[in-house]
Every structure is written in C-alpha cells, then in structure tokens.
Coordinates of C-alpha atoms in Angstrom, one line a residue:
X1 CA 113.7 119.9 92.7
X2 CA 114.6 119.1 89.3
X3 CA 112.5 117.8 86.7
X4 CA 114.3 114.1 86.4
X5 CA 113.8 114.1 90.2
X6 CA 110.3 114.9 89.9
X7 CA 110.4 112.4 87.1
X8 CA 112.0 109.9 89.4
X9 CA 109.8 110.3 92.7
X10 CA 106.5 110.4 90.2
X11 CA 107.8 106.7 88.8
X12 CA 108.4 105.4 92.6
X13 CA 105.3 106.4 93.5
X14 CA 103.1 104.8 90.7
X15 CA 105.6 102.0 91.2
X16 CA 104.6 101.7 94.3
X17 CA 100.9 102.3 93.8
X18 CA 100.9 99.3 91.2
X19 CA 102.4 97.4 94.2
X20 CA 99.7 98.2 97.1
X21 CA 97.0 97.6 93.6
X22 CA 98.5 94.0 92.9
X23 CA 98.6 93.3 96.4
X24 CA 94.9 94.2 97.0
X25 CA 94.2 92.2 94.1
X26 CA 95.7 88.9 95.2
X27 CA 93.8 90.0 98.9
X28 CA 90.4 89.8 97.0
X29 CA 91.2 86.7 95.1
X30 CA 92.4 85.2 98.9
X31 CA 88.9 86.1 100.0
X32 CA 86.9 84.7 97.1
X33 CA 88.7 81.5 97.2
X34 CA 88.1 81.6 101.0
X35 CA 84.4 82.4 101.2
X36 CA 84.0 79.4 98.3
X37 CA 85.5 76.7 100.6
X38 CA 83.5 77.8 103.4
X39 CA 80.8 77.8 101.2
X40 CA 81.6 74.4 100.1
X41 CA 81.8 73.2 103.5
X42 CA 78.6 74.8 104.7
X43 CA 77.2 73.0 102.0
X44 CA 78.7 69.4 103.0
X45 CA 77.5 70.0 106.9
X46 CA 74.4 70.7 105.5
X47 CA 74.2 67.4 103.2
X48 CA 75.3 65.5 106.3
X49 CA 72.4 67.4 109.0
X50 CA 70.1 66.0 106.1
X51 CA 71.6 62.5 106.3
X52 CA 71.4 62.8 110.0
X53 CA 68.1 63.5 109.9
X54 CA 66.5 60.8 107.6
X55 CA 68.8 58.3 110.0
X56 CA 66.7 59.6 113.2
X57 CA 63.4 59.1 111.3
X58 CA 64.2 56.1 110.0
X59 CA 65.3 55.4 113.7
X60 CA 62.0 57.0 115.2
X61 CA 59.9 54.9 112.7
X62 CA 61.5 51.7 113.3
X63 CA 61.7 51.5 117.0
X64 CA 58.1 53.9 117.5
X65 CA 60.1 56.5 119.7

C-alpha cells in the first residue's frame, strides 16, 4: 500500500467516523426531546389525576358517599 492510499483509506475512515459520531449525536438529541414530552405528558396526566380527585371529593362531600 502506498502512502496516498493509506492517506486515502485514513480520510474514509474518519469520514466515516464523523458520520456514525453525528448520527449518535442527533440519536441523543431524539431521546432528550423524547423523554421531555413524555415527561410533559406524565406531568399533564398527573394535573388531571389531581383534578379527578378534588371532583370525587367534592362529589363524596356533597352527596355524603
């Protein structure tokens, strides 16, 4: 092997290791954006349990279940 093809493998293979790292990259940013909606929406179930909840007291209270 010559050095210019050494040269040349050595460039296609950090090419390609700068690919695989970008794609890894946009895989973690995926995952942070999808554990923050899921987040979000554990949060709004939660809110809404707790709106449940005061509407079955209230419920409880007013008809002396």
């Amino acid at each position: 092997m010559t050095d210019a093809e050494a040269m040349t493998l050595l460039q296609n293979l950090a090419a390609k290791a700068q690919a695989e790292q970008d794609a890894l990259t946009n895989a973690r940013s995926d995952f942070e954006a999808a554990k923050q909606a899921l987040n979000n929406a554990m949060m709004d179930v939660s809110g809404q349990l707790a709106d449940m909840r005061r509407h079955v007291r209230y419920a409880i209270d007013f008809f002396g279940v």
